Structures are given as structure tokens and as C-alpha cells.
Amino acid sequence: MNQLPTSSAAPLGSSPSLTKPTGRRILVNTGASASSNLWRIAITFVLTLLIARKLGLEGLGQYTSALAYLNVCQVLGELGLPGLLVRNLAQTPNQRRGYFRIALAIQLVAGFLIWGVLIVLSLVFPLSSVAVKALWLVGASLPFYAITSVTQTFFQAGERMELVMGVEIFVNTLILVMSVAWLWLGSDVPQLVGVMVWTQMISAALGLFLLHRSRLLAGPQEPVAFQLRGLGQRLTPFYGLALADVLLQRIDILLLSVVGGATLIGVYSAAYNLVRVALKLVQSFWKALYPTLSRLYNQNRPQYIRLANLSLYYTLLLLLPCAVLGAGAAQAILHVVYGHSSDLTGPVFQILIWSVPVFLLESYAVILFMVEQRPVQSLLITGLHVVTIALLLPLLTIVLQTTGAAWSAVLAGGVGAVGSVLLLRRLGMPVALPGFWKILVATVAAGLVSFLLPGPWGIRLASGGLLYVVIIWITGAVAVADRRTFRTALFGRPV
């Protein structure tokens, strides 16, 4: 594969511009992906509060453990296929029908096999009756999840993220309604986990219906030869990356369960649940851009480089002030959400919020490596993050308790971000940020105001935000050519 030379990256504010259809599709995909993720996070947050109040901390722990098993098993059953197929089928839509049949067969077989493994584990290990029932039900949902996963893979490859949003919002709302009903009737954890089976059945049926209705598999199609060995070789890095990603989301809680108590985990989780909203938005943004970048990389390299650089620059421009202003108002924000518990969660939130911008850099690199058919590099960066937090978290938690756990998460993200930038530059891939110093100056100034200005937190927050906007405007951090590009791409007319 030819590498893109560093000199080929067009600076911000220069041609080529993004086309109107591409810009609108990016807007739709990003909004749809972000909306579905935010809704899922909101549903999870509400369910967490309800289960804790109705079933107590023990019931919440059992339910959370079942969901952890569910998430890991779902990733195991996907075998890395979504990452590979979204990239390839965005470039070769005339092979969608053939790969749909292959992906569906493979993931269904994997789902049934993992279900069998869960049954064996439940019989071999000394688990409670609640845990055994939960494992059986988790396994029962996996074949239906396989169908959902395959249909959503083809929605993404066709750059139709609004279809993913429709399915996920409907199904997650149904999970909330059915779970609340069961809780009101006095049900226990296995019955709540059973909700996942019924909703996955509905999700699978809805996904198949929308796939047929969207005609994404219609049109002239080429036959696809199935070669298990070749497919396995190509899937290996994507599979490793998917497993590393799910570990990245779960390893902090798993480690804290070993080195900390229930209270420590509760304090950390309370702060992390809010930060997770921003992390999911970042992940949704790059996930939405993935098929578009894959298509442009194959069809129009200058537009691909342009879109990559613009996306990184302007997401940093938006996220850095949010991080610094959020840290300044952390205590007040947490008090609104958790009441008096903010005394414990506030300091943790102030640290954890800085994991968002560093995660942005890491996610950018991971997506670009996958687009440019370098999944091993994506796996390397994610693996570096996982290993770093596994090394730092136990030690820092023992020394500093909850703030130590938060610092380990941020430092591990920082290691992943630095490694990402260095590797991108070494391989000559897009990572141009001219004028980034303007964003840093504005961020520092806004942070000083939000932390040091006397008065209510709302005034300090508004003052810091206003100062940031003024500095960005005066220094020209948002170039006139970039405004014209966005306006033309989204609305069809220049500024």
C-alpha cells in the first residue's frame, strides 16, 4: 500500500473543498450516531439509578456484571467483521449481498458457540443461582444480536447511520419501558437480563426489515468467493482491536474491583458516567466519519486529507474549552446530579474530564489507520492504552484512592495520544494542525477565568466561555476559507 507523503496534506483553509453531498451526509451520520449513543447512555444511567433503589447495591452489581459479560460476548461474537466490512464495502458496494450472507452465517455460528461456552462455564464454576441464570440469558440473546450486528454493519457501510439510530433508539426505549415494568412488579435480576433477549429479537427483526426497505443490497452485485483462511487473516487485527476496545471500556472497573472497595468504585463510576457521555460522542463522531473517509481515501485523496485535518482541528477547538470549563464548574455540576455526593465525585470528575481530548487524538489515529488498511497500528495504539492503565491504575489507586484511579485513566490516554501522533507522523499520514497554538492560548485564558474569577459558578463559566470565543475570533483560529468550506458543504453556498 502506498503511503501518503507528509507534504501532500493540504493546510487548513486551502482547497480542495468538501462537496455538498459529502458534507450533508457527514452531518446526518454524525448527528445520528451521536443521538443513538447519547440515548443509550441516558437509558443506562436511568436504569442504574432505578435498579440501585429497587434492588440495592447487590442487585445493581449483579446486573452490571451481567451487562459486562454481555458486552464482551457480543464483541467476541462479531469476530472483527464490522470493522473490516464497513471499510471495504464503503468502497465496493457491488459486493454487499455476498458479504451479507457470509457475515450473517459466521456471526450466527459464533453466537451459538459462545452461548454454549457460557452454559459450560455456568456448570463448571461455583456461581450463584442468579449468576447462572444471567449467563444463560446473556447467551440466549447472542444469536439475535448477531443479526442486529450484521444489519447495522451494512447500514454503516452504506453511510446510512440514521437507520442505526432508529433501531437503537427504539430498542433502548423498549428496554427501559420493559425493565421499569418488571421492577414495578417486583422482579429480580434474571428477569431484567431476560429483557435483553426479547429486545434483541425485536432489534434483529427490525434490522432485517429496514435493510430490505433501504435497498442497500439491491442493484448489480458481484459474486463473492468465500475463503475462510484469507478472511481469518484479514479479520485478526480487527478482532484484536475490537477486543482491546471493549477492554478499554471495562478494564478500569475490573481492576478497581480488585484493589478498591464498593464505595471507591461507586465514587469513580459516578464521575465517569458523566465523562462517558463525551467519550461516546467522540467515538460516535469518528465512527460516523469512518465510511466516508474510507470512500474518499479510495476515490479522492485530496478530499480525504482535507476532511481528516478539518475534523481533527475543529473537534479539538470544541472539546478543549469544554474540558477546561467543565473542570472549573465540576463541583457545581456534580452537585446538581448527585447532591451531597459531589464532595467526593467532584475532584474525580475534574481529573477524568481531561481524558476526553486525549481520547479524541487516539480515536482519530485509530480510525485513520483502519481507513488506510493499517489495522495492526490501530491495535498497537489501543493496546498501548490498555497496558498503560493496567500498570498505573492499581498503584495510583492504592496511593491516591479515587483521584489516583482518575489520574491513571488520563495518563494512559495521554500515552495513547502521544503514541498516536508520533506514529501518524512517522507513517506520513494526515495530522496537520496549523494554528493550534491559538486554541491553546484561548483554552488557558478561559480556564484561568473559570477557576479564579470570584462569583457564582454560572458567571465564571459564562465568562470563561465568552473569553474563549473572543480570543478564537480575534486570532483567526477559524479561517475564512474553512467557514466557506463548511457553508458550501452543508448548505450549497459560500459565506
Coordinates of C-alpha atoms in Angstrom, one line a residue:
M1 CA 0.0 0.0 0.0
N2 CA 1.4 3.4 -0.9
Q3 CA 1.9 5.8 1.9
L4 CA 0.7 9.3 1.8
P5 CA 3.7 11.7 2.0
T6 CA 3.5 14.3 4.6
S7 CA 3.8 17.1 2.1
S8 CA 0.6 16.1 0.4
A9 CA -1.6 17.2 3.3
A10 CA -3.4 20.4 2.3
P11 CA -3.3 23.1 5.0
L12 CA -6.5 24.2 6.7
G13 CA -8.1 27.0 4.7
S14 CA -6.9 25.7 1.3
S15 CA -8.5 23.7 -1.5
P16 CA -9.9 21.2 -2.2
S17 CA -13.2 21.8 -0.5
L18 CA -15.7 19.2 0.5
T19 CA -18.7 18.7 -1.8
K20 CA -22.2 19.5 -0.7
P21 CA -23.5 15.8 -0.7
T22 CA -20.5 14.7 1.3
G23 CA -20.9 17.5 3.8
R24 CA -24.6 16.8 4.3
R25 CA -24.1 13.0 4.6
I26 CA -21.4 13.7 7.3
L27 CA -23.8 15.9 9.2
V28 CA -26.6 13.3 9.1
N29 CA -24.3 10.4 10.0
T30 CA -22.6 12.3 12.9
G31 CA -25.9 13.5 14.3
A32 CA -27.5 10.1 14.0
S33 CA -24.5 8.3 15.6
A34 CA -24.3 10.8 18.4
S35 CA -28.0 10.8 19.1
S36 CA -28.2 7.0 19.4
N37 CA -25.2 6.8 21.7
L38 CA -26.5 9.6 23.9
W39 CA -29.9 8.0 24.1
R40 CA -28.3 4.6 25.1
I41 CA -26.2 6.4 27.8
A42 CA -29.2 8.1 29.1
I43 CA -31.2 4.9 29.3
T44 CA -28.3 3.1 31.1
F45 CA -28.0 6.0 33.6
V46 CA -31.7 6.0 34.4
L47 CA -31.8 2.2 34.7
T48 CA -28.7 2.3 37.0
L49 CA -30.5 4.7 39.4
L50 CA -33.7 2.7 39.4
I51 CA -32.1 -0.7 39.9
A52 CA -30.0 0.7 42.8
R53 CA -33.0 2.0 44.5
K54 CA -35.3 -1.1 44.0
L55 CA -32.8 -4.0 44.3
G56 CA -29.9 -2.4 46.3
L57 CA -26.2 -2.3 45.6
E58 CA -26.0 -6.1 45.4
G59 CA -28.7 -6.3 42.7
L60 CA -27.0 -3.4 40.8
G61 CA -23.7 -5.3 41.0
Q62 CA -25.3 -8.5 39.6
Y63 CA -27.0 -6.6 36.8
T64 CA -23.8 -4.7 35.9
S65 CA -21.8 -7.9 35.9
A66 CA -24.3 -9.5 33.5
L67 CA -24.1 -6.5 31.2
A68 CA -20.3 -6.7 31.3
Y69 CA -20.5 -10.4 30.2
L70 CA -23.0 -9.4 27.5
N71 CA -20.8 -6.6 26.1
V72 CA -17.7 -8.8 26.0
C73 CA -19.5 -11.8 24.4
Q74 CA -21.1 -9.5 21.8
V75 CA -17.7 -8.3 20.7
L76 CA -16.3 -11.9 20.7
G77 CA -19.2 -13.0 18.5
E78 CA -18.6 -10.2 16.0
L79 CA -15.1 -11.6 15.2
G80 CA -14.0 -8.2 14.0
L81 CA -16.2 -8.4 10.9
P82 CA -17.9 -4.9 11.3
G83 CA -14.6 -3.0 11.2
L84 CA -13.4 -4.9 8.1
L85 CA -16.7 -4.8 6.2
V86 CA -17.6 -1.2 6.8
R87 CA -14.2 -0.1 5.3
N88 CA -14.3 -2.5 2.3
L89 CA -17.9 -2.3 1.4
A90 CA -17.9 1.5 1.5
Q91 CA -15.5 1.2 -1.4
T92 CA -17.1 -1.8 -3.2
P93 CA -20.9 -1.6 -2.8
N94 CA -21.4 -4.2 -5.6
Q95 CA -20.2 -7.0 -3.2
R96 CA -22.6 -6.2 -0.3
R97 CA -25.1 -9.0 -0.9
G98 CA -22.4 -11.7 -1.0
Y99 CA -20.7 -10.5 2.1
F100 CA -24.1 -10.1 3.9
R101 CA -24.7 -13.9 3.6
I102 CA -21.1 -14.7 4.7
A103 CA -21.2 -12.3 7.7
L104 CA -24.6 -13.5 8.8
A105 CA -23.6 -17.2 8.7
I106 CA -20.3 -16.6 10.5
Q107 CA -21.7 -14.4 13.3
L108 CA -24.7 -16.7 13.9
V109 CA -22.4 -19.7 14.3
A110 CA -20.2 -17.7 16.6
G111 CA -23.2 -16.6 18.7
F112 CA -24.4 -20.1 19.3
L113 CA -20.8 -21.3 20.1
I114 CA -20.3 -18.6 22.7
W115 CA -23.7 -19.4 24.2
G116 CA -22.6 -23.0 24.6
V117 CA -19.4 -21.9 26.3
L118 CA -21.3 -19.7 28.7
I119 CA -23.5 -22.7 29.6
V120 CA -20.4 -24.8 30.3
L121 CA -18.9 -22.1 32.4
S122 CA -22.1 -21.8 34.5
L123 CA -21.9 -25.6 35.2
V124 CA -18.2 -25.8 35.9
F125 CA -17.6 -22.7 38.1
P126 CA -19.2 -22.3 41.6
L127 CA -21.6 -19.4 40.7
S128 CA -24.7 -18.3 42.5
S129 CA -28.1 -19.3 41.0
V130 CA -28.7 -15.7 40.0
A131 CA -25.4 -15.6 38.1
V132 CA -26.1 -18.9 36.3
K133 CA -29.5 -17.8 35.1
A134 CA -28.0 -14.4 34.0
L135 CA -25.3 -16.2 32.0
W136 CA -27.8 -18.5 30.2
L137 CA -29.9 -15.5 29.3
V138 CA -26.9 -13.5 28.1
G139 CA -26.1 -16.4 25.8
A140 CA -29.6 -16.7 24.5
S141 CA -29.5 -13.1 23.3
L142 CA -26.3 -13.6 21.2
P143 CA -27.8 -15.2 18.0
F144 CA -30.3 -12.4 17.8
Y145 CA -27.5 -9.8 18.4
A146 CA -25.6 -11.4 15.5
I147 CA -28.4 -10.5 13.1
T148 CA -28.6 -7.0 14.5
S149 CA -24.8 -6.5 14.3
V150 CA -24.7 -7.6 10.6
T151 CA -27.6 -5.4 9.5
Q152 CA -26.0 -2.4 11.3
T153 CA -22.7 -3.1 9.7
F154 CA -24.3 -2.7 6.3
F155 CA -26.1 0.5 7.4
Q156 CA -22.8 1.9 8.3
A157 CA -21.1 0.7 5.1
G158 CA -23.9 2.4 3.1
E159 CA -23.4 5.6 5.1
R160 CA -27.0 5.3 6.5
M161 CA -26.4 5.9 10.2
E162 CA -29.9 7.3 10.6
L163 CA -31.1 3.7 10.2
V164 CA -28.8 2.6 13.0
M165 CA -30.1 5.4 15.1
G166 CA -33.7 4.4 14.5
V167 CA -33.2 0.8 15.6
E168 CA -31.1 1.7 18.7
I169 CA -33.4 4.4 20.0
F170 CA -36.5 2.2 19.6
V171 CA -34.9 -0.8 21.2
N172 CA -33.2 1.0 24.1
T173 CA -36.5 2.8 24.8
L174 CA -38.2 -0.6 24.9
I175 CA -35.5 -1.9 27.3
L176 CA -36.3 1.0 29.6
V177 CA -40.0 0.5 29.5
M178 CA -39.9 -3.3 30.0
S179 CA -37.3 -3.0 32.8
V180 CA -39.3 -0.4 34.6
A181 CA -42.4 -2.6 34.3
W182 CA -40.5 -5.6 35.7
L183 CA -39.1 -3.6 38.6
W184 CA -42.6 -2.3 39.4
L185 CA -43.8 -5.8 39.5
G186 CA -41.0 -6.8 41.9
S187 CA -38.9 -8.8 39.5
D188 CA -35.3 -9.8 40.2
V189 CA -32.0 -9.6 38.2
P190 CA -32.5 -12.6 35.9
Q191 CA -35.8 -11.3 34.7
L192 CA -34.2 -7.9 33.9
V193 CA -31.5 -9.7 32.0
G194 CA -34.3 -11.6 30.2
V195 CA -35.5 -8.2 28.8
M196 CA -32.3 -8.2 26.7
V197 CA -33.3 -11.4 25.0
W198 CA -36.8 -10.1 24.0
T199 CA -35.5 -6.7 22.8
Q200 CA -32.7 -8.4 20.8
M201 CA -35.3 -10.5 19.0
I202 CA -37.2 -7.3 18.1
S203 CA -34.0 -5.5 17.1
A204 CA -33.0 -8.3 14.8
A205 CA -36.4 -8.3 13.1
L206 CA -36.4 -4.5 12.7
G207 CA -32.9 -4.5 11.3
L208 CA -33.7 -7.1 8.6
F209 CA -36.9 -5.1 7.7
L210 CA -35.0 -1.8 7.3
L211 CA -32.2 -3.4 5.4
H212 CA -34.7 -4.8 2.9
R213 CA -36.6 -1.4 2.8
S214 CA -33.4 0.6 2.3
R215 CA -32.4 -1.5 -0.8
L216 CA -28.7 -1.4 0.3
L217 CA -28.3 -4.9 -1.0
A218 CA -30.1 -4.2 -4.3
G219 CA -28.5 -3.2 -7.6
P220 CA -26.0 -5.1 -9.7
Q221 CA -23.9 -7.4 -7.5
E222 CA -20.7 -9.4 -7.9
P223 CA -20.3 -12.9 -6.5
V224 CA -18.0 -13.2 -3.6
A225 CA -15.8 -16.2 -3.2
F226 CA -15.6 -17.4 0.5
Q227 CA -12.1 -18.2 1.6
L228 CA -12.0 -18.9 5.3
R229 CA -8.2 -18.8 5.7
G230 CA -7.8 -15.5 3.8
L231 CA -10.8 -13.9 5.7
G232 CA -9.3 -15.1 9.0
Q233 CA -6.0 -13.4 8.3
R234 CA -7.7 -10.1 7.4
L235 CA -10.0 -10.3 10.4
T236 CA -7.3 -10.9 13.0
P237 CA -6.2 -7.3 13.6
F238 CA -9.8 -6.0 13.5
Y239 CA -10.8 -8.7 16.0
G240 CA -7.9 -7.8 18.3
L241 CA -8.8 -4.1 18.0
A242 CA -12.5 -4.8 18.9
L243 CA -11.4 -6.8 22.0
A244 CA -8.9 -4.2 23.0
D245 CA -11.6 -1.5 22.7
V246 CA -14.1 -3.4 24.9
L247 CA -11.3 -3.9 27.5
L248 CA -10.5 -0.2 27.3
Q249 CA -14.1 0.5 28.4
R250 CA -14.2 -2.2 31.2
I251 CA -10.7 -2.6 32.5
D252 CA -10.8 0.2 35.0
I253 CA -13.9 -1.2 36.7
L254 CA -12.4 -4.7 36.7
L255 CA -9.2 -3.5 38.2
L256 CA -10.9 -1.4 40.8
S257 CA -12.9 -4.4 41.9
V258 CA -9.6 -6.0 42.9
V259 CA -7.8 -3.1 44.5
G260 CA -10.7 -1.0 45.8
G261 CA -14.0 -1.4 47.7
A262 CA -17.6 -0.8 46.6
T263 CA -17.5 2.8 47.8
L264 CA -14.4 3.6 45.8
I265 CA -16.0 2.0 42.7
G266 CA -19.2 4.0 43.3
V267 CA -17.4 7.3 43.5
Y268 CA -15.3 6.7 40.4
S269 CA -18.3 5.4 38.4
A270 CA -20.5 8.4 39.4
A271 CA -17.9 10.8 37.9
Y272 CA -17.1 8.5 35.0
N273 CA -20.7 8.2 33.9
L274 CA -20.8 11.9 33.0
V275 CA -17.4 11.9 31.3
R276 CA -18.5 8.8 29.4
V277 CA -21.1 10.9 27.6
A278 CA -18.4 13.0 26.0
L279 CA -16.3 9.9 25.2
K280 CA -19.2 8.3 23.4
L281 CA -19.8 11.5 21.4
V282 CA -16.1 11.4 20.3
Q283 CA -16.4 7.8 19.4
S284 CA -19.7 8.4 17.5
F285 CA -18.1 11.2 15.5
W286 CA -15.2 9.1 14.2
K287 CA -17.5 6.1 13.7
A288 CA -19.8 8.2 11.6
L289 CA -16.8 9.5 9.5
Y290 CA -15.2 6.1 9.0
P291 CA -17.2 5.0 5.9
T292 CA -16.9 8.5 4.3
L293 CA -13.2 8.7 4.9
S294 CA -12.8 5.1 3.6
R295 CA -14.7 6.1 0.4
L296 CA -12.7 9.4 -0.1
Y297 CA -9.4 7.6 0.5
N298 CA -10.2 5.3 -2.4
Q299 CA -11.8 7.9 -4.7
N300 CA -10.3 11.4 -3.9
R301 CA -7.2 11.6 -1.8
P302 CA -7.0 15.4 -1.5
Q303 CA -10.6 15.5 -0.1
Y304 CA -9.7 12.7 2.2
I305 CA -6.7 14.6 3.7
R306 CA -8.8 17.8 3.8
L307 CA -11.6 16.1 5.7
A308 CA -9.3 14.4 8.1
N309 CA -7.4 17.5 9.0
L310 CA -10.5 19.7 9.3
S311 CA -12.2 17.1 11.6
L312 CA -9.3 16.8 14.0
Y313 CA -8.7 20.6 14.2
Y314 CA -12.3 21.6 14.8
T315 CA -13.1 18.9 17.2
L316 CA -10.2 19.9 19.3
L317 CA -11.4 23.5 19.0
L318 CA -14.7 22.4 20.5
L319 CA -13.5 19.9 23.1
L320 CA -10.6 21.7 24.8
P321 CA -12.8 24.6 26.1
C322 CA -15.5 22.1 27.3
A323 CA -12.8 20.2 29.3
V324 CA -11.3 23.3 31.0
L325 CA -14.7 24.9 31.7
G326 CA -16.1 21.6 32.9
A327 CA -13.2 21.2 35.3
G328 CA -13.8 24.7 36.6
A329 CA -17.5 24.0 37.3
A330 CA -17.1 20.4 38.3
Q331 CA -18.3 20.7 41.9
A332 CA -21.5 22.6 40.9
I333 CA -22.3 20.3 38.0
L334 CA -21.9 17.2 40.2
H335 CA -24.0 18.7 43.0
V336 CA -26.9 19.1 40.5
V337 CA -26.7 15.5 39.5
Y338 CA -25.7 13.7 42.7
G339 CA -26.4 16.2 45.5
H340 CA -24.2 16.0 48.6
S341 CA -22.1 13.1 47.0
S342 CA -20.5 15.8 44.8
D343 CA -18.0 16.4 47.6
L344 CA -16.4 13.0 46.7
T345 CA -17.1 12.9 43.0
G346 CA -16.2 16.5 42.1
P347 CA -12.4 16.1 42.4
V348 CA -12.5 12.8 40.4
F349 CA -14.6 14.5 37.6
Q350 CA -12.1 17.4 37.4
I351 CA -9.4 14.9 36.5
L352 CA -11.3 12.5 34.4
I353 CA -12.7 15.2 32.1
W354 CA -9.2 15.6 30.6
S355 CA -9.4 12.1 29.2
V356 CA -11.8 13.4 26.6
P357 CA -9.4 15.5 24.4
V358 CA -6.6 12.9 24.6
F359 CA -9.1 10.2 23.7
L360 CA -10.0 12.3 20.6
L361 CA -6.5 12.2 19.3
E362 CA -6.2 8.4 19.9
S363 CA -9.6 7.8 18.2
Y364 CA -8.5 9.9 15.2
A365 CA -5.4 7.8 14.8
V366 CA -7.2 4.5 15.2
I367 CA -9.8 5.4 12.5
L368 CA -7.2 6.7 10.0
F369 CA -5.1 3.5 10.5
M370 CA -8.1 1.4 9.7
V371 CA -9.1 3.6 6.7
E372 CA -5.6 3.2 5.3
Q373 CA -5.6 -0.5 5.8
R374 CA -3.2 -0.4 8.8
P375 CA -5.3 -2.2 11.4
V376 CA -2.2 -3.5 13.2
Q377 CA -1.3 0.1 14.0
S378 CA -4.8 0.7 15.4
L379 CA -4.4 -2.3 17.6
L380 CA -1.0 -1.2 18.7
I381 CA -2.3 2.2 19.9
T382 CA -5.3 0.7 21.7
G383 CA -3.2 -2.0 23.2
L384 CA -0.7 0.6 24.5
H385 CA -3.5 2.4 26.2
V386 CA -4.9 -0.8 27.8
V387 CA -1.4 -1.9 29.1
T388 CA -0.6 1.5 30.5
I389 CA -3.8 1.8 32.5
A390 CA -3.4 -1.8 33.7
L391 CA 0.1 -0.9 35.0
L392 CA -0.8 2.5 36.5
L393 CA -4.3 2.1 38.0
P394 CA -3.5 -0.4 40.8
L395 CA -0.5 1.5 42.0
L396 CA -2.1 5.0 41.9
T397 CA -5.3 3.8 43.4
I398 CA -3.5 2.3 46.4
V399 CA -1.6 5.6 46.9
L400 CA -4.3 8.2 46.0
Q401 CA -7.6 6.3 46.1
T402 CA -10.2 7.6 43.7
T403 CA -8.1 10.5 42.4
G404 CA -5.3 8.1 41.7
A405 CA -7.7 6.0 39.6
A406 CA -8.8 9.1 37.7
W407 CA -5.1 10.1 37.1
S408 CA -4.3 6.7 35.8
A409 CA -7.1 6.9 33.2
V410 CA -5.9 10.3 32.0
L411 CA -2.2 9.4 31.9
A412 CA -3.0 6.2 30.0
G413 CA -5.0 8.2 27.5
G414 CA -2.1 10.7 27.2
V415 CA 0.3 7.9 26.4
G416 CA -2.1 6.6 23.7
A417 CA -2.5 10.1 22.3
V418 CA 1.3 10.8 22.1
G419 CA 2.0 7.5 20.6
S420 CA -0.8 8.1 18.0
V421 CA 0.6 11.4 16.9
L422 CA 4.2 10.1 16.7
L423 CA 3.1 7.0 14.7
L424 CA 0.9 9.1 12.3
R425 CA 3.9 11.4 11.6
R426 CA 6.3 8.5 11.1
L427 CA 4.0 7.0 8.5
G428 CA 3.3 10.3 6.7
M429 CA -0.4 10.3 7.4
P430 CA -2.7 13.3 7.9
V431 CA -2.1 15.1 11.2
A432 CA -1.7 18.8 10.3
L433 CA -2.8 21.3 12.9
P434 CA -1.5 24.7 11.8
G435 CA -2.6 27.5 14.2
F436 CA -3.2 25.1 17.1
W437 CA -1.4 27.4 19.4
K438 CA -4.3 29.8 19.1
I439 CA -6.7 27.2 20.6
L440 CA -4.2 26.5 23.4
V441 CA -4.0 30.2 24.3
A442 CA -7.7 30.6 24.3
T443 CA -8.2 27.5 26.4
V444 CA -5.6 28.6 29.1
A445 CA -7.3 32.0 29.3
A446 CA -10.7 30.5 29.6
G447 CA -9.5 28.1 32.3
L448 CA -7.9 30.8 34.4
V449 CA -11.2 32.8 34.3
S450 CA -13.4 29.8 35.2
F451 CA -11.1 28.8 38.1
L452 CA -10.0 32.2 39.6
L453 CA -12.8 34.7 38.9
P454 CA -14.8 35.4 42.0
G455 CA -18.6 34.9 42.0
P456 CA -21.2 32.2 41.2
W457 CA -20.1 29.2 39.1
G458 CA -22.5 30.2 36.3
I459 CA -21.0 33.6 35.9
R460 CA -17.5 32.1 35.9
L461 CA -18.5 29.5 33.3
A462 CA -20.1 32.1 31.0
S463 CA -17.2 34.5 31.3
G464 CA -14.7 31.8 30.5
G465 CA -16.7 30.7 27.5
L466 CA -17.1 34.2 26.2
L467 CA -13.4 34.9 26.6
Y468 CA -12.6 31.7 24.6
V469 CA -14.9 32.7 21.7
V470 CA -13.4 36.3 21.6
I471 CA -9.8 35.0 21.5
I472 CA -10.7 32.5 18.8
W473 CA -12.3 35.2 16.8
I474 CA -9.5 37.8 17.2
T475 CA -6.7 35.3 16.4
G476 CA -8.5 34.0 13.3
A477 CA -8.4 30.4 14.6
V478 CA -11.5 29.8 12.4
A479 CA -10.2 30.6 8.9
V480 CA -12.5 32.3 6.5
A481 CA -11.7 29.6 3.9
D482 CA -12.8 26.9 6.4
R483 CA -16.1 28.8 7.1
R484 CA -16.7 28.9 3.4
T485 CA -15.9 25.2 3.1
F486 CA -18.4 24.2 5.8
R487 CA -21.1 26.5 4.5
T488 CA -20.7 25.2 0.9
A489 CA -20.6 21.6 2.0
L490 CA -23.6 21.8 4.2
F491 CA -25.8 24.4 2.5
G492 CA -24.5 24.7 -1.0
R493 CA -23.5 28.3 -0.9
P494 CA -20.3 30.1 0.3
V495 CA -20.1 32.5 3.2

